[in-house]
Coordinates of C-alpha atoms and ligand atoms in Angstrom, one line a residue:
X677 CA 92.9 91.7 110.5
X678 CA 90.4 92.6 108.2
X679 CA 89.9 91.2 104.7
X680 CA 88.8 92.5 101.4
X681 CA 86.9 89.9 98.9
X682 CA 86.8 92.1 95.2
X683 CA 84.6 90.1 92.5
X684 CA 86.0 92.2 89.7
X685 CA 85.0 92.9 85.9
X686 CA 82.3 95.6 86.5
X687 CA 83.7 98.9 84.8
X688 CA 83.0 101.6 87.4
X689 CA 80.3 104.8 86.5
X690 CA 79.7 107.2 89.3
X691 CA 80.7 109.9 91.9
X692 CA 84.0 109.9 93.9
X693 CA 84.2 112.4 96.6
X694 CA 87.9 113.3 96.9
X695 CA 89.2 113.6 100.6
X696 CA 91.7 116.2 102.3
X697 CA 95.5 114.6 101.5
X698 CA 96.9 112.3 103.9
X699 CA 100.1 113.9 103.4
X700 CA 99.0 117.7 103.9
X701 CA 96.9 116.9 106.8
X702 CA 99.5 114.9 108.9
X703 CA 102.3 118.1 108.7
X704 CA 99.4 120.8 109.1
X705 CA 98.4 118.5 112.5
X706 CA 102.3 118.9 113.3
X707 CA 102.2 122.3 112.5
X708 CA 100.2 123.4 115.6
X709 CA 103.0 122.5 117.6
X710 CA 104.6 125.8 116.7
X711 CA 101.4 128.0 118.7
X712 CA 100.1 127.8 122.0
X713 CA 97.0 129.2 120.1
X714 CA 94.4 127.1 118.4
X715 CA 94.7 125.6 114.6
X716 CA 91.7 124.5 113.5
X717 CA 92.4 122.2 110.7
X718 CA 89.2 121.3 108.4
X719 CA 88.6 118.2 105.4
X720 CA 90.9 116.1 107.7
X721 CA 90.6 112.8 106.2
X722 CA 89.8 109.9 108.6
X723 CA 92.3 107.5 107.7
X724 CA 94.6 105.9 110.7
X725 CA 98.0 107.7 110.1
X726 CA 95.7 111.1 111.5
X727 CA 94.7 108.8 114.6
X728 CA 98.2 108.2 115.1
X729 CA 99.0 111.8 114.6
X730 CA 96.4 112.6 116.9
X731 CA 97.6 110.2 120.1
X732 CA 101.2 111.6 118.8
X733 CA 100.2 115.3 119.3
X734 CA 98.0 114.5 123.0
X735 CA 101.0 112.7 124.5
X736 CA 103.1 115.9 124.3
X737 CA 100.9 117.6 126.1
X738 CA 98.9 119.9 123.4
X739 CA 94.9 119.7 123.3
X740 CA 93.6 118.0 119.7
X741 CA 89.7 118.9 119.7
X742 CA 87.3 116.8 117.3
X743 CA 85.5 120.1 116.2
X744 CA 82.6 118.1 114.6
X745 CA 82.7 115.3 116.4
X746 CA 83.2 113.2 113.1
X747 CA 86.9 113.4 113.0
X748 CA 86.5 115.8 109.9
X749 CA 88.1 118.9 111.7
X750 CA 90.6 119.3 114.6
X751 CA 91.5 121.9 116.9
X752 CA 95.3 121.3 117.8
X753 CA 96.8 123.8 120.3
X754 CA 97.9 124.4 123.6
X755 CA 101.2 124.6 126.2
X756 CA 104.0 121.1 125.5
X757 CA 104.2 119.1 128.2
X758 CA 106.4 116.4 126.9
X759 CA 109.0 116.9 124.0
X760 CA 109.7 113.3 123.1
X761 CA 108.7 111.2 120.6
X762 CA 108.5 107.5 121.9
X763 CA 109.0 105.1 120.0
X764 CA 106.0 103.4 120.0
X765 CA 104.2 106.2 118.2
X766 CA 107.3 106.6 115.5
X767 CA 108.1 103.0 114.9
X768 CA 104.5 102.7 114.1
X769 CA 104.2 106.1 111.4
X770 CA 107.2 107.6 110.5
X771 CA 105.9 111.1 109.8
X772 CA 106.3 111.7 113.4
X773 CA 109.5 112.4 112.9
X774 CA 108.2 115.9 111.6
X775 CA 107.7 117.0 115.3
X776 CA 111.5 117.0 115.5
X777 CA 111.7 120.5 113.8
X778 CA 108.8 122.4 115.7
X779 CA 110.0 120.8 119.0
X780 CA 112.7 122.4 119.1
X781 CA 111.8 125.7 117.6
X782 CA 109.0 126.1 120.0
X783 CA 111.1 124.5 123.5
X784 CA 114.3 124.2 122.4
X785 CA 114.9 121.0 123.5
X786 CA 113.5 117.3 121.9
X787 CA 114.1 113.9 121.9
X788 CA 112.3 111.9 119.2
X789 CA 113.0 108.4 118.4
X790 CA 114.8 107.6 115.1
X791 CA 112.1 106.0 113.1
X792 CA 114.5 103.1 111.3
X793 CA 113.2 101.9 108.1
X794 CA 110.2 100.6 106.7
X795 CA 109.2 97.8 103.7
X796 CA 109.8 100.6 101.0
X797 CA 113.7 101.2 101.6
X798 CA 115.8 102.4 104.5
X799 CA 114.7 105.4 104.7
X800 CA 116.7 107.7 106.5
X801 CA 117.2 111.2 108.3
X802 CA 120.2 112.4 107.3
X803 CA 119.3 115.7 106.3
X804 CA 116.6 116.5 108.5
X805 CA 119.8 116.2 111.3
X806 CA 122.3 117.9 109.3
X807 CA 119.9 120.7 108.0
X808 CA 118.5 121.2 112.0
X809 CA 122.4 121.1 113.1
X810 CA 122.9 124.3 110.2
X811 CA 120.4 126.0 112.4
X812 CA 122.2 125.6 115.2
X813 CA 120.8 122.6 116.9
X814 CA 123.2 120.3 118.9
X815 CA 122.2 116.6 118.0
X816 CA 123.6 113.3 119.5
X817 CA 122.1 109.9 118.4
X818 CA 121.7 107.7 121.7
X819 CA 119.9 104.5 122.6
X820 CA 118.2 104.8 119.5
X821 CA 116.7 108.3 119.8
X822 CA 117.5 111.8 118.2
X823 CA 118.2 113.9 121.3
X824 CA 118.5 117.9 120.2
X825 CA 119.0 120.9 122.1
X826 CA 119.4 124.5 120.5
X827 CA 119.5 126.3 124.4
X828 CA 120.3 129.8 122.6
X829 CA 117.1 128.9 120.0
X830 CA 118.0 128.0 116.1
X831 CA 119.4 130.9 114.2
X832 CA 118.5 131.5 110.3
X833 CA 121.2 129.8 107.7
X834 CA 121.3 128.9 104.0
X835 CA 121.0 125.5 103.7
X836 CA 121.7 123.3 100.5
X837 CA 119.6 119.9 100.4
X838 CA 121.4 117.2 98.1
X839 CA 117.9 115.8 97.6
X840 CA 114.6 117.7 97.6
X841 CA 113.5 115.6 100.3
X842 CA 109.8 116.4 101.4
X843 CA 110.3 115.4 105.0
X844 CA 113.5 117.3 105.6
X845 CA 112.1 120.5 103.6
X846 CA 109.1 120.5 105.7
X847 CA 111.2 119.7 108.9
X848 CA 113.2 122.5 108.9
X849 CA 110.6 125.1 106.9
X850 CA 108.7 124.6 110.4
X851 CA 111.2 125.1 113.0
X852 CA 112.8 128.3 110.7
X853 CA 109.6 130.2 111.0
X854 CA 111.0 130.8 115.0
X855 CA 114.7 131.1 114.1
X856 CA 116.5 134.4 114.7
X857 CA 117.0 135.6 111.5
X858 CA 116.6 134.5 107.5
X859 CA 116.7 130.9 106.3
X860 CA 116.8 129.6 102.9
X861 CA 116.6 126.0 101.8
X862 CA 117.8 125.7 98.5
X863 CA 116.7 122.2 96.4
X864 CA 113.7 122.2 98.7
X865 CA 110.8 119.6 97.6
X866 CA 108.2 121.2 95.4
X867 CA 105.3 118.5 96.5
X868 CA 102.2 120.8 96.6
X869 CA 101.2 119.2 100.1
X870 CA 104.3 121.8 101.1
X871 CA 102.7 124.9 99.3
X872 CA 99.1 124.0 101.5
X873 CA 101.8 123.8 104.2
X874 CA 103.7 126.9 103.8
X875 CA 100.3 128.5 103.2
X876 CA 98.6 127.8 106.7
X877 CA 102.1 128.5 108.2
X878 CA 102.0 132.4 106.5
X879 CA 98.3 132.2 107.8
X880 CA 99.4 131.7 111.2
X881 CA 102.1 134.5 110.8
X882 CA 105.3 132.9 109.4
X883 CA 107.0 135.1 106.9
X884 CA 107.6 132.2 104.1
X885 CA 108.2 133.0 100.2
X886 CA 109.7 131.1 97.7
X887 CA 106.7 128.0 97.4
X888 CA 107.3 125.9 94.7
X889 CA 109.9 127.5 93.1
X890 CA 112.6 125.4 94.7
X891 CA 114.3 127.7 97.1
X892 CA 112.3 128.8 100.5
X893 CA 113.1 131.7 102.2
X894 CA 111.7 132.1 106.0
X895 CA 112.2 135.1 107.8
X896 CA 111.9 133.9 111.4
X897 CA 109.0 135.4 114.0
X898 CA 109.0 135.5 117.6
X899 CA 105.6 133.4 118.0
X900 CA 102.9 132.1 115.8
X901 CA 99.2 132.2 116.1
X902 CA 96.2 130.5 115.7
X903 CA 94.3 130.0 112.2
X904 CA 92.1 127.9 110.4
X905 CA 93.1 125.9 107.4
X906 CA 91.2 123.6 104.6
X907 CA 93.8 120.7 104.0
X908 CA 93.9 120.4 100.1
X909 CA 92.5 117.5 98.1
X910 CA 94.5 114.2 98.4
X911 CA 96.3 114.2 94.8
X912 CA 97.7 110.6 95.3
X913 CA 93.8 109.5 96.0
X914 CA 93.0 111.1 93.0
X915 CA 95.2 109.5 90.9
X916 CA 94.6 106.3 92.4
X917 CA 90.7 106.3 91.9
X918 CA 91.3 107.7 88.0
X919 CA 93.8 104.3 87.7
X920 CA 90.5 102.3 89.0
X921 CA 88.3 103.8 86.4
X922 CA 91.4 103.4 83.5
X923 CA 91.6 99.6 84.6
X924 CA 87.8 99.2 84.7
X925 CA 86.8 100.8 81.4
X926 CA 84.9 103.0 83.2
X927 CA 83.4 106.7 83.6
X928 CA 84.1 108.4 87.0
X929 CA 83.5 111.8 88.3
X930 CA 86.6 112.9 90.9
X931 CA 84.6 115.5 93.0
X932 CA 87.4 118.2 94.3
X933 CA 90.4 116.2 91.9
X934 CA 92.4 119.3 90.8
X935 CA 94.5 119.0 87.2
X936 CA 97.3 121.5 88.4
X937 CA 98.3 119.0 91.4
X938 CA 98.2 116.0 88.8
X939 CA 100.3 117.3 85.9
X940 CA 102.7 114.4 85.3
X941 CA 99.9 111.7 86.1
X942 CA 97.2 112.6 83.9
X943 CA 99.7 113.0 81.0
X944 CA 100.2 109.5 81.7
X945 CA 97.1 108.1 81.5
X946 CA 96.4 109.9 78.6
X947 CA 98.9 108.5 77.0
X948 CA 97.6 104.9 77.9
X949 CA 94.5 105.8 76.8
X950 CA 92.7 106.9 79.6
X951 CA 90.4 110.3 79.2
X952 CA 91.0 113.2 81.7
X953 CA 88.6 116.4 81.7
X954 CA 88.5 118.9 84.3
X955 CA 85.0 120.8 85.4
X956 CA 84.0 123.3 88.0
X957 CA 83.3 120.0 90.2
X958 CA 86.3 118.2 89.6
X959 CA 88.0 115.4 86.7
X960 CA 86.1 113.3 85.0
X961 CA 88.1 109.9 84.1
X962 CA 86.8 107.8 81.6
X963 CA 88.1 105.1 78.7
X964 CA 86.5 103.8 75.3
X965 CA 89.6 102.2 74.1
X966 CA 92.2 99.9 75.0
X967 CA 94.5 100.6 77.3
X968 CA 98.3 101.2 75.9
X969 CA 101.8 100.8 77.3
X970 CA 103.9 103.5 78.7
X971 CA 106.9 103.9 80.2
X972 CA 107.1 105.8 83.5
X973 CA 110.1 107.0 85.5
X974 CA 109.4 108.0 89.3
X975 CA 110.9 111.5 90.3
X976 CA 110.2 114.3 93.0
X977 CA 107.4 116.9 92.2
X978 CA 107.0 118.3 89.2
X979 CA 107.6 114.4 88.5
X980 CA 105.7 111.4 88.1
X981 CA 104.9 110.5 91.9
X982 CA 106.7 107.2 93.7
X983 CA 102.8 107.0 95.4
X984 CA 101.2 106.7 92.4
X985 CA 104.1 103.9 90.9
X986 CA 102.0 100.7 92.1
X987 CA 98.7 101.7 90.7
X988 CA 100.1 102.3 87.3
X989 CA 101.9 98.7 87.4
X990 CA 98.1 97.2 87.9
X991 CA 96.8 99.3 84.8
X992 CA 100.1 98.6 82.7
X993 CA 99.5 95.0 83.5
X994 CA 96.5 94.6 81.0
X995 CA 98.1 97.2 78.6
X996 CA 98.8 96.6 74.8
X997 CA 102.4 95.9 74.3
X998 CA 105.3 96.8 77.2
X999 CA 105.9 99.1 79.6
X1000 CA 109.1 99.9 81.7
X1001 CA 108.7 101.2 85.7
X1002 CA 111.6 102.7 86.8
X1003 CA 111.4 103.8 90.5
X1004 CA 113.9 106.5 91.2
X1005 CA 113.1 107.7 94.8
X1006 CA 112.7 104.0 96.9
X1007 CA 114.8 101.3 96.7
X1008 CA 112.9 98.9 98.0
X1009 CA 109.1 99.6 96.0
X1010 CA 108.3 96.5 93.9
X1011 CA 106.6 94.5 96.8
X1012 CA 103.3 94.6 94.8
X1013 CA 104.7 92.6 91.8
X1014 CA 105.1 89.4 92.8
X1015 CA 101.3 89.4 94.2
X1016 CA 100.8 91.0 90.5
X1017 CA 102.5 88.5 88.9
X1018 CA 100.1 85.6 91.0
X1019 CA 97.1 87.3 89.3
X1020 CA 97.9 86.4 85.7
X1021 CA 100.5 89.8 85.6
X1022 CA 103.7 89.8 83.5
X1023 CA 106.5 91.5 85.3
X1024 CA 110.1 91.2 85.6
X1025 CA 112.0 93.4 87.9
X1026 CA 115.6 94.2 86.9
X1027 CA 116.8 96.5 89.7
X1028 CA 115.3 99.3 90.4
X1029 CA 113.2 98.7 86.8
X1030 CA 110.2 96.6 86.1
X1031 CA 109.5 95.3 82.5
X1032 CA 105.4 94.6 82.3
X1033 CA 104.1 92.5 79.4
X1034 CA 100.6 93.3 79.5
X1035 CA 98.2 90.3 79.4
X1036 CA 94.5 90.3 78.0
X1037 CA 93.3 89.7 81.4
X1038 CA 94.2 89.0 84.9
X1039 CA 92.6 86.4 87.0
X1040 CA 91.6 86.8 90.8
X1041 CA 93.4 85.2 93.7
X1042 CA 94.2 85.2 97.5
X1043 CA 97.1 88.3 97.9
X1044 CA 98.5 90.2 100.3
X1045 CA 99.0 93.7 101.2
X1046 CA 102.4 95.1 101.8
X1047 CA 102.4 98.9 102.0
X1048 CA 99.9 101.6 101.4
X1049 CA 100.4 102.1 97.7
X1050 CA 101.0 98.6 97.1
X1051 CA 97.9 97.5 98.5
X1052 CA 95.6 99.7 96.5
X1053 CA 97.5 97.8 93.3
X1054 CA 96.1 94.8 94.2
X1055 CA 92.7 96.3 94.4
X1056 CA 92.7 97.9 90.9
X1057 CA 93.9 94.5 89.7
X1058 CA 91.1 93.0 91.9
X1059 CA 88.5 95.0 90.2
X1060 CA 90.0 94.0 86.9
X1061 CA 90.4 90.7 87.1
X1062 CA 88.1 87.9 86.6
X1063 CA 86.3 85.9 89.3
X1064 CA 87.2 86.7 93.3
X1065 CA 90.2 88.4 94.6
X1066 CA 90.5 88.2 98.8
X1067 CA 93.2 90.7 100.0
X1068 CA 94.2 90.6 103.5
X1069 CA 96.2 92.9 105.9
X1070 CA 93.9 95.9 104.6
X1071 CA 94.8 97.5 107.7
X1072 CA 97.7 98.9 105.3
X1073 CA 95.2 100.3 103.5
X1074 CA 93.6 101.9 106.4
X1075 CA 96.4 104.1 107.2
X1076 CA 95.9 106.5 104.7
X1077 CA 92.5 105.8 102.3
X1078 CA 89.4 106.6 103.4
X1079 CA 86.1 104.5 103.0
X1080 CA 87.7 102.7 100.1
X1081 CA 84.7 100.3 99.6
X1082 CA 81.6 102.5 100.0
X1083 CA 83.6 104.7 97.3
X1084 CA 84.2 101.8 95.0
X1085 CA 81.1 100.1 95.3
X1086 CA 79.3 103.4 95.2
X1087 CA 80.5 103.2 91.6
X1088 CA 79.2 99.6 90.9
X1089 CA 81.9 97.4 92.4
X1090 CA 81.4 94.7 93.8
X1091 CA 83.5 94.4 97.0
X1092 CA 82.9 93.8 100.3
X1093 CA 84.9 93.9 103.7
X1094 CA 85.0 90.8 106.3
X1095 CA 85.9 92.2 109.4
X1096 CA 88.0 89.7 111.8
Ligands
UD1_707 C1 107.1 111.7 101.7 C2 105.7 111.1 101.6 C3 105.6 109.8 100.9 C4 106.3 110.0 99.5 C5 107.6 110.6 99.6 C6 108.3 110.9 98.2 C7 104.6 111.9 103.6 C8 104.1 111.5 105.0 N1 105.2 110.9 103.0 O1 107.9 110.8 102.4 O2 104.3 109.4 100.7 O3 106.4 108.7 98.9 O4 107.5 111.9 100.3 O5 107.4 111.7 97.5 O6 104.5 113.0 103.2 N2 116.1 110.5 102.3 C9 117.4 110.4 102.8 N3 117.7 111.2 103.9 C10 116.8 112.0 104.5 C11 115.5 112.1 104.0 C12 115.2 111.3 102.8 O7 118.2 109.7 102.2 O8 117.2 112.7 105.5 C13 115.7 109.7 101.1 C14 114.7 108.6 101.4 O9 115.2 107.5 102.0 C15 114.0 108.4 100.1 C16 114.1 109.8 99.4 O10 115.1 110.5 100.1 O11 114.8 107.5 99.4 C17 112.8 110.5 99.4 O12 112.4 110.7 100.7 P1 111.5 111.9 101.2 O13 111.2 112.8 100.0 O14 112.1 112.5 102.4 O15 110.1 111.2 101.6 P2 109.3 111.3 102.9 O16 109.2 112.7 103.4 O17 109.8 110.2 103.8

């Protein structure tokens, strides 16, 4: 397991190159389930959830081509062989549950295994079920797997979604493009990795309007084709490199970071005091000041994002005055604070709110890595911090951020990877 060692107090100054998002890529991968013809996805990010997607996508039967031969564009496409899931592949990334709608669509028949939870909450897939049953999909839970048939195909229907889940709006968004008929899903997720998914989907001939307005309406096609598609900047990395230059008292360029995608977060850090200006290249992130307390509530898009909730606990940490985190969307997503709390941090959880105190500095220390997010907390508070931070289990890290020291140190900092 590889190992990060972060000797931190160096404000970073440079160039970021912003990657495709994690989160687009891994549905628009999905998404060439629903052609025999070829996809050809490009600005895929090589990060280890899209290898996993990849072995996913090969062991039901369809071709996925390395265009480049760098892992920066695929080729997905060809006849299904297999329609399940195993559990192997699921248990490991739970976005695979996403097949689960274009399976069936496209062969009318699937059997994916349900994914359980995960060290942010329970997660489950309630409404992904229910919304694929609306559609006329016959689902029994056996032996731990999802087993659905729709024999006659699915058939357009309005569907209602108590919570504008992203997974279950992008679930069924993909198998209505082949349903007889209309379908509308009403309190659908706004997340703009579903407009870059809804737009590759029209590109390959769905009929899809409605994208981020809240209500989708597909009108279902016989078949789909191939396209080509440029997966959209990752937002969350974004956000997540701005925090490091906020922490740092830095200056950074975010080459391809878009405003639009970012709304809620960059009103944030402005208002702890942390600069955000937009160019024809991209944001440029810097602070002069010191960094001030804010209070931030997690909600779905238009909101303040969950993903971005443990980077802003690192920068709140060495904020003036207090701060309250409430996390509305996991119940499970404050794994990051007691390995805060070991660097010097000031945080006390109080259900699903965090109270920070922010302290004049934080000092490094041995931690550990717990989730995605969470692990990138403890790298901003890394770079912060004084003296040597060593991080282990990166390979949480690795599932969905690419090149994460040659961008930091690119910048100045002074981290290094130990590979074991
Ligand atoms: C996606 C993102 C994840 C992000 C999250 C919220 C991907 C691969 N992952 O996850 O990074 O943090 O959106 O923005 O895109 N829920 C149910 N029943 C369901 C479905 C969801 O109760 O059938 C609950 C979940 O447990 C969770 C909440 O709804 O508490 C939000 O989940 P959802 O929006 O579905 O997130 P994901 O698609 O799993």
């Amino acid at each position: 397991m590889d190992r990060f060692i972060i000797r931190g107090g160096r404000p970073l100054r440079g160039e970021i190159v912003i990657g495709g998002a994690k989160n687009a890529g891994l549905k628009l991968m999905v998404a060439g389930l629903l052609t025999a013809e070829r996809l050809v996805l490009t600005n895929v990010p090589r990060i280890a959830d899209i290898a996993t997607m990849r072995d996913l996508l090969i062991q039901h039967g369809v071709a996925v081509e390395d265009v480049n031969g760098d892992g920066s564009a695929y080729a997905v496409g060809g006849e299904i062989t297999s329609t399940e899931a195993p559990y192997d592949i699921v248990s490991k990334m739970r976005a695979s549950i996403l097949v689960l709608g274009p399976l069936l669509a496209r062969c009318r028949e699937a059997r994916v295994s349900l994914p359980g939870g995960c060290a942010i909450g329970t997660r489950p897939v309630d409404m992904h079920l229910k919304g694929l049953e609306a559609l006329g999909a016959e689902i029994r839970l056996e032996n731990g797997y999802i087993n659905a048939r729709a024999p006659e195909g699915l058939i357009g229907e309005r569907i209602i979604l108590p919570f504008a889940s992203v997974g279950a709006t992008e679930n069924l968004l993909m198998a209505a493009t082949l349903a007889k008929g209309r379908t509308e899903i009403v309190n659908a997720a706004r997340e703009p990795e579903i407009g870059d998914l809804v737009a590759c989907l029209n590109k390959m001939g769905a009929r899809i309007s409605g994208s981020g307005s809240g209500t989708l309406v597909i009108d279902g096609v016989e078949a789909l084709q191939g396209a080509e598609h440029r997966i959209m900047p990752d937002r969350i990395e974004c956000g997540t490199y701005a925090c490091a230059a906020g922490i740092t008292g830095g200056d950074v360029r975010l080459v391809g970071g878009r405003l639009d995608d970012l709304g809620a977060v960059v009103r944030t850090l402005e208002e702890a005091g942390v600069e955000v200006t937009e160019d024809e290249k991209g944001l440029r992130v810097r602070r002069t000041g010191a960094l001030r307390g804010v209070d931030i509530m997690t909600e779905p898009y238009p909101g303040f994002p969950t993903d971005m909730q443990a980077q802003f606990m690192a920068l709140l940490s060495v904020a003036e005055g207090a701060s309250m985190v409430t996390e509305t969307i996991f119940e499970n997503r404050f794994m990051h604070v007691p390995e805060l709390n070991r660097m010097g941090a000031r945080i006390n959880v109080h259900g699903s709110s965090a109270i920070i105190r922010g302290v004049h500095a934080l000092s490094g220390a041995p931690v550990m890595a717990t989730d995605l997010r969470a692990s990138f907390s403890l790298i901003l508070a890394g770079l912060a911090a004084h003296g040597e931070t060593i991080l282990s289990r990166v390979y949480h890290l690795d599932r969905g951020y690419e090149a994460v020291e040659r961008k930091l140190a690119a910048c100045g900092a002074n981290i290094e990877r130990v590979r074991e």
